[in-house]
mmCIF file of C-alpha atoms in Angstrom:
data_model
loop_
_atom_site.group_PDB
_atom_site.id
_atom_site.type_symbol
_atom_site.label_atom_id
_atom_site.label_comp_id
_atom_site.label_asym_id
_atom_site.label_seq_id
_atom_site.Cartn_x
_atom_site.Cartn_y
_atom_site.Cartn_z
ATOM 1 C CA UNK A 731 -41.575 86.426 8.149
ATOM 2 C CA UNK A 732 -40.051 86.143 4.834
ATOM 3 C CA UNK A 733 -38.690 83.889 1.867
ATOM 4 C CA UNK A 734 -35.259 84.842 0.100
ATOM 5 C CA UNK A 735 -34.755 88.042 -0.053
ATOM 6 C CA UNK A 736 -37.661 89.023 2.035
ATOM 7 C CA UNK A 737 -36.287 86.259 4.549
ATOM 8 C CA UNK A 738 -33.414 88.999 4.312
ATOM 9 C CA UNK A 739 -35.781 91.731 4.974
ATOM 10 C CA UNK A 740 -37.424 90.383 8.018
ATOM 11 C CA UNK A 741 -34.571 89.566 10.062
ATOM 12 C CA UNK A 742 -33.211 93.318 8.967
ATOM 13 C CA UNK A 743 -36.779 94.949 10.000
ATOM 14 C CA UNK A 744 -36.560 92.808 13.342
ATOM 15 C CA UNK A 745 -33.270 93.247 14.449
ATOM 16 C CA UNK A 746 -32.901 97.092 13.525
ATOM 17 C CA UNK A 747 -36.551 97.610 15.142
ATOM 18 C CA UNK A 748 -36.798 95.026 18.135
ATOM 19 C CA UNK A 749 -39.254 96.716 20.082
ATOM 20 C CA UNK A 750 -41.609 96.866 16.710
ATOM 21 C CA UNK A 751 -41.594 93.007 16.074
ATOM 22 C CA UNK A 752 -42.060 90.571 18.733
ATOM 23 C CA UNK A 753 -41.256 88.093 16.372
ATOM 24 C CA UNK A 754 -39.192 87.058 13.428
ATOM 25 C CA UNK A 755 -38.383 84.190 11.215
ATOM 26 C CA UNK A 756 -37.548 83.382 7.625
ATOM 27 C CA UNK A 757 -37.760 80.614 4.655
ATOM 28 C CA UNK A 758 -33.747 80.180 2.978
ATOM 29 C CA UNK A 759 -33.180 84.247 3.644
ATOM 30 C CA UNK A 760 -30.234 85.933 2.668
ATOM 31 C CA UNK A 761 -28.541 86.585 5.444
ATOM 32 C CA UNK A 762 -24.855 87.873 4.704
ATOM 33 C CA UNK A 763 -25.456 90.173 1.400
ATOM 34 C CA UNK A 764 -22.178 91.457 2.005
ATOM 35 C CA UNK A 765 -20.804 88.793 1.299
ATOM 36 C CA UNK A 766 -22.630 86.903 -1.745
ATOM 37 C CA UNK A 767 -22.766 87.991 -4.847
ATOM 38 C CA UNK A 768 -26.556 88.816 -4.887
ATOM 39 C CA UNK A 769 -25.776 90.904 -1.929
ATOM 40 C CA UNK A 770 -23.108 92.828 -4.313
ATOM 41 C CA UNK A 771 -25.561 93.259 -6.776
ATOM 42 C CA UNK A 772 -28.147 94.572 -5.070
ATOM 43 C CA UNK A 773 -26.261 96.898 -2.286
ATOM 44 C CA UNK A 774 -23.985 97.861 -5.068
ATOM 45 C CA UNK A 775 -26.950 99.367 -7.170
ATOM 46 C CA UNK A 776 -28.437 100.452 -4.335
ATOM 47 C CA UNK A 777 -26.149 102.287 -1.655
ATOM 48 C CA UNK A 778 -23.581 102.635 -3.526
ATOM 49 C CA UNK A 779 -19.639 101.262 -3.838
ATOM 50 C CA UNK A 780 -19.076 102.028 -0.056
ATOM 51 C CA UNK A 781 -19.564 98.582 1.614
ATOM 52 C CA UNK A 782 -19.614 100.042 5.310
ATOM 53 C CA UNK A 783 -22.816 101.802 4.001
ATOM 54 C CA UNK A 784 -24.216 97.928 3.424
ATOM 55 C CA UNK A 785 -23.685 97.087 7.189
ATOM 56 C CA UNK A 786 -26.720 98.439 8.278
ATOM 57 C CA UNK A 787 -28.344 96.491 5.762
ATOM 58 C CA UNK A 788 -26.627 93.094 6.628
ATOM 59 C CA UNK A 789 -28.139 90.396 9.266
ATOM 60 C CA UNK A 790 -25.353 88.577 9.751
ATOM 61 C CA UNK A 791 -22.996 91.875 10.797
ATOM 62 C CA UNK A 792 -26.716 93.277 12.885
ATOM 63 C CA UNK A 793 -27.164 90.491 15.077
ATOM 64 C CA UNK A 794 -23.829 90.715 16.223
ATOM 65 C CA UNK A 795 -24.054 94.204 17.239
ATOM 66 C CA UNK A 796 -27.499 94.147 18.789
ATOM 67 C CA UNK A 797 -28.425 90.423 19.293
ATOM 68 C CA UNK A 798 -32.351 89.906 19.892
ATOM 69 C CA UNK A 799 -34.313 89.046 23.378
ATOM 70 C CA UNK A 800 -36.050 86.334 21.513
ATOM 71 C CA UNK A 801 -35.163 83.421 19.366
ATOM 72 C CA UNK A 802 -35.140 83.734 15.710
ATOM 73 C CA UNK A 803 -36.465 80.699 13.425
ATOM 74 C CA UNK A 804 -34.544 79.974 9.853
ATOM 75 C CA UNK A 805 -35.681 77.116 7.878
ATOM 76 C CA UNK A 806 -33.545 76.161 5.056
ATOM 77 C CA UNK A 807 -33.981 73.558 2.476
ATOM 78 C CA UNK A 808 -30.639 71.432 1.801
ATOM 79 C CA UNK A 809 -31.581 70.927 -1.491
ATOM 80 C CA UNK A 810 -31.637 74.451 -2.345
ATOM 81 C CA UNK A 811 -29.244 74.980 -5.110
ATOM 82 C CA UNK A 812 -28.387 78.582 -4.022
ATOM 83 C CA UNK A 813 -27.313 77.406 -0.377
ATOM 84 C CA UNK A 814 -24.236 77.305 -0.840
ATOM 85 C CA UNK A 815 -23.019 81.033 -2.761
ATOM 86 C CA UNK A 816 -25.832 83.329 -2.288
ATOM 87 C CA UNK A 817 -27.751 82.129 1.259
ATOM 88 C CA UNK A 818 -24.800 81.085 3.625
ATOM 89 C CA UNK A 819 -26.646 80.612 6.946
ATOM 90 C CA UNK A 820 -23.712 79.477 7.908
ATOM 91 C CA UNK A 821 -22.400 82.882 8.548
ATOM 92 C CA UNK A 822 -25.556 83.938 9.980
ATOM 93 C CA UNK A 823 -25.647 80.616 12.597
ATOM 94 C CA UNK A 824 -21.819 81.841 13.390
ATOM 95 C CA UNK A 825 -22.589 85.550 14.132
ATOM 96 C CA UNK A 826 -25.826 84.355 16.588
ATOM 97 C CA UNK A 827 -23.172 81.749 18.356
ATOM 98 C CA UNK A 828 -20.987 85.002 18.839
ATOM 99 C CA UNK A 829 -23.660 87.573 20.233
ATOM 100 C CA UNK A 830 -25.266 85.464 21.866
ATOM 101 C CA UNK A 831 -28.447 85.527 19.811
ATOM 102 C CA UNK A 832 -31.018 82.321 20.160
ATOM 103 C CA UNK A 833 -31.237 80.570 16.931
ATOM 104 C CA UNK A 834 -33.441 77.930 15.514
ATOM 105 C CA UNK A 835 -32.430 76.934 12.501
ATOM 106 C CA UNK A 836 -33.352 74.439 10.782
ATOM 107 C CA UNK A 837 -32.043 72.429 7.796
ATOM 108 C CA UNK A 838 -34.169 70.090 5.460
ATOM 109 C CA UNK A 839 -32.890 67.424 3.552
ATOM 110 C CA UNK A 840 -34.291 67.101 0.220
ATOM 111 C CA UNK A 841 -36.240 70.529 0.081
ATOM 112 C CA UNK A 842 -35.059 73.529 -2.344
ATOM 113 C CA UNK A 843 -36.131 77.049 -2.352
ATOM 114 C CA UNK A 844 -39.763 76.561 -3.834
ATOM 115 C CA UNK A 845 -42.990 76.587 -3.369
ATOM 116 C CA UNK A 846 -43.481 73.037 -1.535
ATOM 117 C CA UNK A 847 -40.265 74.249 0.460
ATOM 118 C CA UNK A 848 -42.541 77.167 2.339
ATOM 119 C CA UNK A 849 -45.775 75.243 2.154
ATOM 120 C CA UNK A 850 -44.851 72.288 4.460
ATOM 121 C CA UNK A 851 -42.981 74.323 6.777
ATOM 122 C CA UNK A 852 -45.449 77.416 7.065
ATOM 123 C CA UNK A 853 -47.538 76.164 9.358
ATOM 124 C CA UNK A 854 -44.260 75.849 11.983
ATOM 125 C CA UNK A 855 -44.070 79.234 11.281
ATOM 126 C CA UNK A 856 -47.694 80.341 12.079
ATOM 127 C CA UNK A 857 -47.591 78.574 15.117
ATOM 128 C CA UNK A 858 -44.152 80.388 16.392
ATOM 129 C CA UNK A 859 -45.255 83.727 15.545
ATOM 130 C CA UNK A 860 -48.670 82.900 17.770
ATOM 131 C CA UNK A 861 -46.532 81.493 20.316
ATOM 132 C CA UNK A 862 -44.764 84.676 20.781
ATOM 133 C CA UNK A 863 -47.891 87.262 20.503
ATOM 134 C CA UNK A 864 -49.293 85.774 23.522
ATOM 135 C CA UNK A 865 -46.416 86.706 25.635
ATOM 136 C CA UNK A 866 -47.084 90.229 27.266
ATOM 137 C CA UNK A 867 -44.114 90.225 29.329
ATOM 138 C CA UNK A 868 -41.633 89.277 25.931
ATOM 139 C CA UNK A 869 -43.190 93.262 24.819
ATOM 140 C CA UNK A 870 -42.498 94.946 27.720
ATOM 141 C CA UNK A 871 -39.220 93.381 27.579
ATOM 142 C CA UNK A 872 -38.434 94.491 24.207
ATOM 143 C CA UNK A 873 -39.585 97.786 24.157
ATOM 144 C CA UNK A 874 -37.030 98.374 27.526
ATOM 145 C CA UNK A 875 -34.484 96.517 26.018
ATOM 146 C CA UNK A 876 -34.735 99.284 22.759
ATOM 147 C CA UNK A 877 -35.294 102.624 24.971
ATOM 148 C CA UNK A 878 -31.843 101.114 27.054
ATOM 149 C CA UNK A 879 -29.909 101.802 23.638
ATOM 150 C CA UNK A 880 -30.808 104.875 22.357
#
């Protein structure tokens, strides 16, 4: 679980290393750095000029190549006044229709990406991650599913 830019690193954590999390969700995450210009920023500075180096780094394009067993929950505040260039769950919500990966997300009106934002919708979150540790046969699952690729 994770706000922002540790929304981002959650779903990367989780979807590189399924059979390590059982579970993941986010608060307004950045989901397509390769394509916003935080995500520029940041990988640019980081890895380097090469953006096929920021692919492994990049929910959007990692769901599409290995889509999750489990569903992944996204809430995101309609207010939030970097929704539009620097979020784009759009582009995340379009690569999980593609793969085939299970998706909640949900959109809030009049929330932005603040504090009150995570409070009111935390406990949602609590109760999804709980939801999922109790499931012994989701772990065996996952841990097959990730021994099957390598």
């Amino acid at each position: 679980m994770g706000h922002s830019m540790g929304g981002h690193g959650a779903l990367v954590c989780a979807l590189r290393n399924p059979a390590q999390y059982r579970s993941v969700s986010a608060f307004a995450p950045i989901v397509a750095p390769s394509h916003v210009p935080w995500g520029h920023k940041a990988f640019g500075n980081y890895l380097g000029t090469n953006r096929n180096d920021w692919l492994a780094y990049d929910a959007a394009h990692l769901v599409q190549q290995a889509p999750r067993m489990d569903t992944i929950l996204i809430d995101q505040g309609l207010g939030d006044k970097f929704l539009a260039e620097q979020l784009r769950p759009d582009l995340f919500e379009d690569a999980c229709r593609r793969s085939g990966q299970k998706l909640q997300l949900r959109r809030h009106a009049q929330y932005d990406h603040g504090y009150y934002f995570i409070q009111t919708f935390m406990p949602d979150h609590i109760a999804f991650h709980a939801a999922l540790l109790h499931q012994p046969d989701q772990v065996l699952a996952l841990t097959t599913q990730s021994l099957e690729r390598k």
